[in-house]
CSV table of N, CA, C and O in Angstrom, one decimal:
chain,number,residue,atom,x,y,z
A,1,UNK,N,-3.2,-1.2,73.6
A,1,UNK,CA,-3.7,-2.5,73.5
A,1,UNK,C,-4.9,-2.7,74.4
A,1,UNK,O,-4.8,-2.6,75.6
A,2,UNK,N,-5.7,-2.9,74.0
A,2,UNK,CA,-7.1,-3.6,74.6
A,2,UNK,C,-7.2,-5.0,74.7
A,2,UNK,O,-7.0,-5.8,73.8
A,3,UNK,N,-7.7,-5.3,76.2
A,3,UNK,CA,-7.8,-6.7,76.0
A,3,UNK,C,-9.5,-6.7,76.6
A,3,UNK,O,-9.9,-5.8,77.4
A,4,UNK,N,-10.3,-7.7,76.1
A,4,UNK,CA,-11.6,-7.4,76.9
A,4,UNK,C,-12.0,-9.0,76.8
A,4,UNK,O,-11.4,-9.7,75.9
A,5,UNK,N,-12.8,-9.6,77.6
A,5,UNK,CA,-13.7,-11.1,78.2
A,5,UNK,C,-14.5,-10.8,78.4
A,5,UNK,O,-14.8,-9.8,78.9
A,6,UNK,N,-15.1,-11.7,78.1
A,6,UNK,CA,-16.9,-12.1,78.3
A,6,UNK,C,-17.0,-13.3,79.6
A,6,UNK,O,-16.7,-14.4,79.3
A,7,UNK,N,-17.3,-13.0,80.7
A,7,UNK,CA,-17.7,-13.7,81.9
A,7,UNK,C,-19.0,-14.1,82.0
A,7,UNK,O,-19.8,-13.2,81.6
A,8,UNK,N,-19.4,-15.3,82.4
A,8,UNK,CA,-20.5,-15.2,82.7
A,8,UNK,C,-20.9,-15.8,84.1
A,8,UNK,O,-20.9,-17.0,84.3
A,9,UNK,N,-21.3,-15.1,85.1
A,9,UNK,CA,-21.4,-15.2,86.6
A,9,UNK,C,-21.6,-17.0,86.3
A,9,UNK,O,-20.8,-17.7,86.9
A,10,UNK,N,-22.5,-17.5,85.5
A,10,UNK,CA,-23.1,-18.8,85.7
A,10,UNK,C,-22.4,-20.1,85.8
A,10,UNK,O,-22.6,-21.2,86.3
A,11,UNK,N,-20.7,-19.1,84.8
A,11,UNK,CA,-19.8,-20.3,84.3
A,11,UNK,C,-18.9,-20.7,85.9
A,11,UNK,O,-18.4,-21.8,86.2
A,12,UNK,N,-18.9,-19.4,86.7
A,12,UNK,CA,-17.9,-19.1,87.8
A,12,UNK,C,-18.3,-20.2,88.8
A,12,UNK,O,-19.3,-20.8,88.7
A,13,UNK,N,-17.1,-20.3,90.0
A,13,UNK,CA,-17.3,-21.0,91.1
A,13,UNK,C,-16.9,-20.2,92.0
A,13,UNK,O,-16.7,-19.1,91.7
A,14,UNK,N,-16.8,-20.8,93.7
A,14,UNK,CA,-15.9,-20.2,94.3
A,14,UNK,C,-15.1,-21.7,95.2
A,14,UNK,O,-15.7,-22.6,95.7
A,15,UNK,N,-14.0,-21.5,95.2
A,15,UNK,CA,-13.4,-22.7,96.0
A,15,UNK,C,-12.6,-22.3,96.8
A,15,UNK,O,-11.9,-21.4,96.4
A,16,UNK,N,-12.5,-22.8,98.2
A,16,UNK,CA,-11.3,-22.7,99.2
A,16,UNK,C,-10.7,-24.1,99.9
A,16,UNK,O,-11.1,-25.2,100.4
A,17,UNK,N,-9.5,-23.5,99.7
A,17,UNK,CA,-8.2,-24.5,100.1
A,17,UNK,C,-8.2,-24.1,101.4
A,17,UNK,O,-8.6,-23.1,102.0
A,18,UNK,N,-7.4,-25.3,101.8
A,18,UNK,CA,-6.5,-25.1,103.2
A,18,UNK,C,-5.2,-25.3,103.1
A,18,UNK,O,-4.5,-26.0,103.9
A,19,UNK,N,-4.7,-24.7,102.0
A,19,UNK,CA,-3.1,-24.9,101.3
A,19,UNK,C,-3.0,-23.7,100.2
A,19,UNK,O,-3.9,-23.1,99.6
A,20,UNK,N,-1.6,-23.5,100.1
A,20,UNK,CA,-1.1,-22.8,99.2
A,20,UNK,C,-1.8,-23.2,97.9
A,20,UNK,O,-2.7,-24.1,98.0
A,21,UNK,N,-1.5,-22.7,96.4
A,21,UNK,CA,-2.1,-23.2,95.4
A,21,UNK,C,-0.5,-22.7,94.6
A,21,UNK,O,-0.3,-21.5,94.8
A,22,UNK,N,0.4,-23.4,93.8
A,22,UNK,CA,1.0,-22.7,92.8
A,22,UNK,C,0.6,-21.5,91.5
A,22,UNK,O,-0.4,-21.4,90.8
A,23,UNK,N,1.4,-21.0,91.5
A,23,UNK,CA,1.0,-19.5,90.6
A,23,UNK,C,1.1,-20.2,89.2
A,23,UNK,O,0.7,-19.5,88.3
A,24,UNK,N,2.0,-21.9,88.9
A,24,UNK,CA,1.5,-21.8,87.3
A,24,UNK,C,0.1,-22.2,87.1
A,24,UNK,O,-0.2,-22.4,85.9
A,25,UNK,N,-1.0,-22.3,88.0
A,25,UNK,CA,-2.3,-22.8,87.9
A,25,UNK,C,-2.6,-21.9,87.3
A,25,UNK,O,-3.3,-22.3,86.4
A,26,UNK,N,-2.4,-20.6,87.1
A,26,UNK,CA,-3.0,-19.4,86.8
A,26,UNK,C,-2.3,-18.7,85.9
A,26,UNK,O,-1.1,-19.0,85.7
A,27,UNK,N,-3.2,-17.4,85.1
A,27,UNK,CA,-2.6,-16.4,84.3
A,27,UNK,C,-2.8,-15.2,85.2
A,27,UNK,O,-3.8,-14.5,85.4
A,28,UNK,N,-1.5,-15.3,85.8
A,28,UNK,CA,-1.6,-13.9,87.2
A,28,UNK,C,-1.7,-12.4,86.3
A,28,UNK,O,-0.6,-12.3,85.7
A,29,UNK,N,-2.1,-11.8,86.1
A,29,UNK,CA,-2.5,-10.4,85.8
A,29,UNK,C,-1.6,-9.2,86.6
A,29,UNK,O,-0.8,-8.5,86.0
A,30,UNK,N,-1.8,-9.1,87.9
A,30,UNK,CA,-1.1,-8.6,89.2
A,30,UNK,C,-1.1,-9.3,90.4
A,30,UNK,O,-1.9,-10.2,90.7
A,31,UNK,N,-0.1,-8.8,91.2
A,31,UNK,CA,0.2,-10.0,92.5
A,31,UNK,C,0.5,-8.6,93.0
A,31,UNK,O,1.0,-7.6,92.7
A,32,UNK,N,-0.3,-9.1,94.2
A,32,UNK,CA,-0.6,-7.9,95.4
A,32,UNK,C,-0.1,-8.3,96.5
A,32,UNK,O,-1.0,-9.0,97.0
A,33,UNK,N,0.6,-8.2,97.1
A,33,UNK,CA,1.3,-9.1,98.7
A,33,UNK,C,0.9,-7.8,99.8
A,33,UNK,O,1.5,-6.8,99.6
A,34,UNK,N,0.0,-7.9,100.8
A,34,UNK,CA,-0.1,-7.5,102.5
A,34,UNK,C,0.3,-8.2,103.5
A,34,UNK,O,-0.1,-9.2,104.0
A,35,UNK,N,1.4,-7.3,104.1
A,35,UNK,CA,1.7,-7.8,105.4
A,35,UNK,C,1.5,-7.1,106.5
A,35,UNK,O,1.9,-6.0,106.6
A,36,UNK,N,0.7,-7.9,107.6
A,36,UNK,CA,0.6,-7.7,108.8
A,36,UNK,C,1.3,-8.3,110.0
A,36,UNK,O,2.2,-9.2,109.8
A,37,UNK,N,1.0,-7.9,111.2
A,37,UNK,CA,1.7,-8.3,111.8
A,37,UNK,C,1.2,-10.1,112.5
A,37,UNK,O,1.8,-10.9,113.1
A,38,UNK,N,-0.5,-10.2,111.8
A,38,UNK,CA,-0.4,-11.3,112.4
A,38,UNK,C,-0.9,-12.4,111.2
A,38,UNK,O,-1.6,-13.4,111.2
A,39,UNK,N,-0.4,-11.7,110.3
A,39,UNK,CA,-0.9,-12.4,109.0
A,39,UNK,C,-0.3,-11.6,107.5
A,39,UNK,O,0.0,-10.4,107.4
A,40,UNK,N,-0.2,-12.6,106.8
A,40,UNK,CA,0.3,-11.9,105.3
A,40,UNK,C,-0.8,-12.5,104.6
A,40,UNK,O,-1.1,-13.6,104.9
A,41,UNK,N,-1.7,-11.8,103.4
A,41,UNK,CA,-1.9,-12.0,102.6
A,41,UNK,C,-1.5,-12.0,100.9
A,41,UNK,O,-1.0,-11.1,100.4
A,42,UNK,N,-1.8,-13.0,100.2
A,42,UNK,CA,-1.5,-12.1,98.9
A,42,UNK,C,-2.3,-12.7,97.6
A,42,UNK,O,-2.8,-13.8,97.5
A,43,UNK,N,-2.4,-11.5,96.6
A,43,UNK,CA,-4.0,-11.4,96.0
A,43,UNK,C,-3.2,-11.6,94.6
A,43,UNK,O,-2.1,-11.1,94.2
A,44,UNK,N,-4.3,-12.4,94.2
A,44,UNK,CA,-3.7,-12.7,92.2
A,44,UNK,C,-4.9,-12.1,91.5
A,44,UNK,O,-6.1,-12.3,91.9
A,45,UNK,N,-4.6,-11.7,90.7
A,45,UNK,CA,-6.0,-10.8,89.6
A,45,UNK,C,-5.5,-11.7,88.5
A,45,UNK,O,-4.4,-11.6,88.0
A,46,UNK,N,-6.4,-12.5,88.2
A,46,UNK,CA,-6.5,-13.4,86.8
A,46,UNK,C,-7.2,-13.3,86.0
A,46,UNK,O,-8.0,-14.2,85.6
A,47,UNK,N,-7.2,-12.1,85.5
A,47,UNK,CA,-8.5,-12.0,84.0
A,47,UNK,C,-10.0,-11.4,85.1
A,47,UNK,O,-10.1,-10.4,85.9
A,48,UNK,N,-10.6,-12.0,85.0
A,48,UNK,CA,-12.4,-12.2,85.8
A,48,UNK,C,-12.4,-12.5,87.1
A,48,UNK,O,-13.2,-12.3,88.1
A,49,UNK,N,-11.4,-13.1,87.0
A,49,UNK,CA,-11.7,-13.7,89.0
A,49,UNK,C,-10.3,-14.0,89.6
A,49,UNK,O,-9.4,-13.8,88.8
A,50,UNK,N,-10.2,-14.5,91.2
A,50,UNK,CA,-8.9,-13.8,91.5
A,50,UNK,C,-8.6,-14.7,92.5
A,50,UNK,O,-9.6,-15.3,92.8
A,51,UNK,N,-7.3,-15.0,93.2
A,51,UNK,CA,-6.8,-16.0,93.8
A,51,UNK,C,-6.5,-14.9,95.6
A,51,UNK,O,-6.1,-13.8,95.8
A,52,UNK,N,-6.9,-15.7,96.4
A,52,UNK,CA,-6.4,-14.6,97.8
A,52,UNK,C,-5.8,-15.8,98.7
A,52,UNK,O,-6.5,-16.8,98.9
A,53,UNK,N,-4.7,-15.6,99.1
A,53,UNK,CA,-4.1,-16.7,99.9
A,53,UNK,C,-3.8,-15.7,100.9
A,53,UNK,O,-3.2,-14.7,100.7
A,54,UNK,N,-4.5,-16.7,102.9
A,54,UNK,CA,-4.0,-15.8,103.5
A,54,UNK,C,-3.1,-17.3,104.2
A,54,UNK,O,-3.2,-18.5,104.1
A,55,UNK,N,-1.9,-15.9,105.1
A,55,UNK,CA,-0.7,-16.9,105.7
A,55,UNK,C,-0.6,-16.5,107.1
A,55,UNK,O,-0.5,-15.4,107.4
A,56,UNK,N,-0.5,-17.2,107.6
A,56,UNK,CA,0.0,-17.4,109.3
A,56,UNK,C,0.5,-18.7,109.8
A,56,UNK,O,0.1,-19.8,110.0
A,57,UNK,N,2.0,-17.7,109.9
A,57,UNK,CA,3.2,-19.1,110.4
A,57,UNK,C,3.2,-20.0,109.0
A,57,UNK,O,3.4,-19.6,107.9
A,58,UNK,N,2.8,-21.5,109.3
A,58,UNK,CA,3.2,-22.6,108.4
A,58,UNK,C,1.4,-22.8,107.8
A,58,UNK,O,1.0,-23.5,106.9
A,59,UNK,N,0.7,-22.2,108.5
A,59,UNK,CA,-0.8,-22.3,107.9
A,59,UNK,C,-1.3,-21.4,106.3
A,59,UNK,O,-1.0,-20.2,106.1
A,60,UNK,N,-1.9,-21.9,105.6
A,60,UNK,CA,-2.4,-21.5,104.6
A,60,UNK,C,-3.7,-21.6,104.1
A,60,UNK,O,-4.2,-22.7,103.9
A,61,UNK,N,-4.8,-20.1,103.7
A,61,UNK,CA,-6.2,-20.6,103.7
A,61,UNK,C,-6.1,-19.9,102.4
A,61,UNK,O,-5.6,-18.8,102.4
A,62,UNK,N,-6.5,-20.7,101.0
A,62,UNK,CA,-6.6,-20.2,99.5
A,62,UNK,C,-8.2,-20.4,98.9
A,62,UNK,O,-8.8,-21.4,98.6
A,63,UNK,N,-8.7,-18.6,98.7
A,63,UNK,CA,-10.1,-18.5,98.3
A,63,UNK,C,-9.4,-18.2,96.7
A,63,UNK,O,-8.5,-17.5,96.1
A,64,UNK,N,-10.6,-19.3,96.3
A,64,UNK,CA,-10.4,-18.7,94.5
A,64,UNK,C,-11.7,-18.6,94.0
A,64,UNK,O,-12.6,-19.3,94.4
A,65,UNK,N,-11.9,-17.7,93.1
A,65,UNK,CA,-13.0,-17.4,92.2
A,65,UNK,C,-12.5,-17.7,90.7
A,65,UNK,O,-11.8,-16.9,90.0
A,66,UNK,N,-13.1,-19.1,90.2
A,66,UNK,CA,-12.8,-19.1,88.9
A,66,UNK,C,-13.3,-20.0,87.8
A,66,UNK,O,-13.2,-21.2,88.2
A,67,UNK,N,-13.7,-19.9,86.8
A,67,UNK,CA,-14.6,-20.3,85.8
A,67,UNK,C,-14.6,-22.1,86.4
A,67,UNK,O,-13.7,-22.6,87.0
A,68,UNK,N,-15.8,-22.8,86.2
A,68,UNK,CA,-15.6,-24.3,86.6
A,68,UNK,C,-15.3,-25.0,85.8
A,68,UNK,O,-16.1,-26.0,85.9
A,69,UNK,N,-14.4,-25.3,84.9
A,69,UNK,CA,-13.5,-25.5,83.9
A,69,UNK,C,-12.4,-25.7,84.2
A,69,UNK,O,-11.7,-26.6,83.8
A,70,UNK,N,-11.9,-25.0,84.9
A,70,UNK,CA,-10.6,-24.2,85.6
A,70,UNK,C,-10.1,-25.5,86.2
A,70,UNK,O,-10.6,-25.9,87.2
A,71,UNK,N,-8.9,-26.2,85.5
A,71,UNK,CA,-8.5,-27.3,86.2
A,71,UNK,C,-7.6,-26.9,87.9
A,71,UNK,O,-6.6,-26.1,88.0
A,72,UNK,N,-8.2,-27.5,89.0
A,72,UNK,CA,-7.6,-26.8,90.2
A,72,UNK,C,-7.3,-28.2,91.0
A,72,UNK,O,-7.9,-29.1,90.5
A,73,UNK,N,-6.8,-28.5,91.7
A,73,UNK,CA,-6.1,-29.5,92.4
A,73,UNK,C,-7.6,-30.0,93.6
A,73,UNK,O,-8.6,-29.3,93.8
A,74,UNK,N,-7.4,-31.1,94.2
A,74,UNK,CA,-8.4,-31.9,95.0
A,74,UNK,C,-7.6,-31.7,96.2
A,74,UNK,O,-8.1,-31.4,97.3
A,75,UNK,N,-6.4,-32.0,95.9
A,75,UNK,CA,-6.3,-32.0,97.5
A,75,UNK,C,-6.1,-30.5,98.6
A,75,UNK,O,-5.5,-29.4,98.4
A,76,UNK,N,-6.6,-30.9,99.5
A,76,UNK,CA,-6.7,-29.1,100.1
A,76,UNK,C,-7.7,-29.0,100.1
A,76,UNK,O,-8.3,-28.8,101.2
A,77,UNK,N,-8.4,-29.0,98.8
A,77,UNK,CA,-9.7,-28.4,99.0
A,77,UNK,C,-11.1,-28.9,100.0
A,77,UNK,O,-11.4,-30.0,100.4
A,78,UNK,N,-11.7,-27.7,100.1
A,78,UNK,CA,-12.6,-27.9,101.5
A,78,UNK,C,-14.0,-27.4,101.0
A,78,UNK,O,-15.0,-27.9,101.3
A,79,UNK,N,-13.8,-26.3,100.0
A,79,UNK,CA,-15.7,-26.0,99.7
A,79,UNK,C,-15.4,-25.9,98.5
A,79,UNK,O,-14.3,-25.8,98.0
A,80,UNK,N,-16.4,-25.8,97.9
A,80,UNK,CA,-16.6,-25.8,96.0
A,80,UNK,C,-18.0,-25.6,96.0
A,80,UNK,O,-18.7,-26.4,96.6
A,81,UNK,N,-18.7,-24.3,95.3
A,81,UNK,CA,-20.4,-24.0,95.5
A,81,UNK,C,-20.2,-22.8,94.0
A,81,UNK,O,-19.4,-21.8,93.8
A,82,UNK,N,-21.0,-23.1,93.5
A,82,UNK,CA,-21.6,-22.1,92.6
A,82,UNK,C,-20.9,-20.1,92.8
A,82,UNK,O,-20.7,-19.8,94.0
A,83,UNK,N,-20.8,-19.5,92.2
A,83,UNK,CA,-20.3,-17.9,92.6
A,83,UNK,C,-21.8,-17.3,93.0
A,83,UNK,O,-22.0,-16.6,94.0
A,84,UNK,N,-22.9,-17.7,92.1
A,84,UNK,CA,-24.0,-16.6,92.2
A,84,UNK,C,-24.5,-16.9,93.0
A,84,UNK,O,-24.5,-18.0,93.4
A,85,UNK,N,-25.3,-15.8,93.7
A,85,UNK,CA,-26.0,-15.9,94.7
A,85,UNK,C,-25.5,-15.8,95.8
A,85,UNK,O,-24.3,-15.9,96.0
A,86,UNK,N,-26.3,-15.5,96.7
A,86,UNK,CA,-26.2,-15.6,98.4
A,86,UNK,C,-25.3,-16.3,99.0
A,86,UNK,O,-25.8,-17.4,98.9
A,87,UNK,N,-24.2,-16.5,99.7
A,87,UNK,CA,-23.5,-17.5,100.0
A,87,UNK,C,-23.0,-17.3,102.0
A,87,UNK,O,-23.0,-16.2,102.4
A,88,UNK,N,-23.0,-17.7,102.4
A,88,UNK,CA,-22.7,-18.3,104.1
A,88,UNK,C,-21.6,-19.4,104.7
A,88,UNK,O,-21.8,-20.5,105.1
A,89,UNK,N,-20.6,-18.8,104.7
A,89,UNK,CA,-19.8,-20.0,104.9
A,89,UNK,C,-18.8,-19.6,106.6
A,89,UNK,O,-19.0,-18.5,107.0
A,90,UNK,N,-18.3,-20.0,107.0
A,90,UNK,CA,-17.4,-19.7,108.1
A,90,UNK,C,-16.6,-20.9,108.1
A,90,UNK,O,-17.1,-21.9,107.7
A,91,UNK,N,-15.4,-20.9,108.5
A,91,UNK,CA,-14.3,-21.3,108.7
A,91,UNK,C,-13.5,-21.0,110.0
A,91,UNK,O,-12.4,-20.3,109.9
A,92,UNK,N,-14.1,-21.4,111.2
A,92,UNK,CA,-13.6,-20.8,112.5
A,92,UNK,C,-12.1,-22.1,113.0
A,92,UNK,O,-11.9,-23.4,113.0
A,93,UNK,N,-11.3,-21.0,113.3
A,93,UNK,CA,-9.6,-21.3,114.0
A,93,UNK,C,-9.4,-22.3,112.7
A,93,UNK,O,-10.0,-23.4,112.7
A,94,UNK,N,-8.8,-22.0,111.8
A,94,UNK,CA,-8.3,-23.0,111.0
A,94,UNK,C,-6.6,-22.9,111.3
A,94,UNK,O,-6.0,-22.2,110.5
A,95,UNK,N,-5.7,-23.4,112.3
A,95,UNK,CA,-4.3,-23.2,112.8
A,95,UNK,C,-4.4,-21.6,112.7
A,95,UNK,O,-3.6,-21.1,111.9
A,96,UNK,N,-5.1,-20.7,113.3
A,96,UNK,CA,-5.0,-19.4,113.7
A,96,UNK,C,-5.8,-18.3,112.9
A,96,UNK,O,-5.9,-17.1,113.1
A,97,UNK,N,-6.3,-19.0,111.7
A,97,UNK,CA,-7.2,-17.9,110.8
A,97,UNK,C,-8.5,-18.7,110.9
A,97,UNK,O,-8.7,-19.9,111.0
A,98,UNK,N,-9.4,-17.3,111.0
A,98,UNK,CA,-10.8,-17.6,111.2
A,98,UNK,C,-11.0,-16.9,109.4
A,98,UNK,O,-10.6,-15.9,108.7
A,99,UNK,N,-11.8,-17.9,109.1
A,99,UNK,CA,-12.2,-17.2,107.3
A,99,UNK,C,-14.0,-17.5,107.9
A,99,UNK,O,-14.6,-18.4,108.5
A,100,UNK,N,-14.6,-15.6,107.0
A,100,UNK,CA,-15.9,-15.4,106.8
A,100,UNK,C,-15.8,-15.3,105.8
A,100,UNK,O,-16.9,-15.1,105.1
């Protein structure tokens, strides 16, 4: 079986939470879980673009890449900008995670 999509960088966003996001938002593909010792991460592959939530302790930072269509929740969220192009963002000590 073949499955194949047409993406187009133009349609995409990128957004980050300062919260978990539930997995029925999404058509998870694969779920990748990393644990460290001073952090767990875990990665969702959704078709074109992909969900990365990292964790420390009770804190949660959720980057998603995904079509701007994509119904996603308001609260939590902290940036929402276009995918293409050049991008610069920092997120320094957010309860113990620094996000570049």
């Amino acid at each position: 079986m073949t499955t194949s999509q047409i993406q187009h960088l133009e349609s995409l966003k990128f957004f980050l939470f300062t919260r978990a996001l539930h997995p029925e938002l999404f058509e998870i593909r694969d779920d990748i879980r990393i644990t460290k010792d001073a952090y767990e991460a875990q990665i969702w592959i959704t078709g074109c673009s992909h969900v990365i939530a990292f964790y420390r302790g009770d804190a949660a930072l959720t980057e998603v890449v995904a079509d701007r269509n994509t119904p996603l929740p308001t609260h939590g969220r902290c940036l929402e900008i276009p995918f293409r192009g050049e991008k610069k963002h920092e997120r320094k000590q957010f309860s113990g995670i620094d996000y570049m």
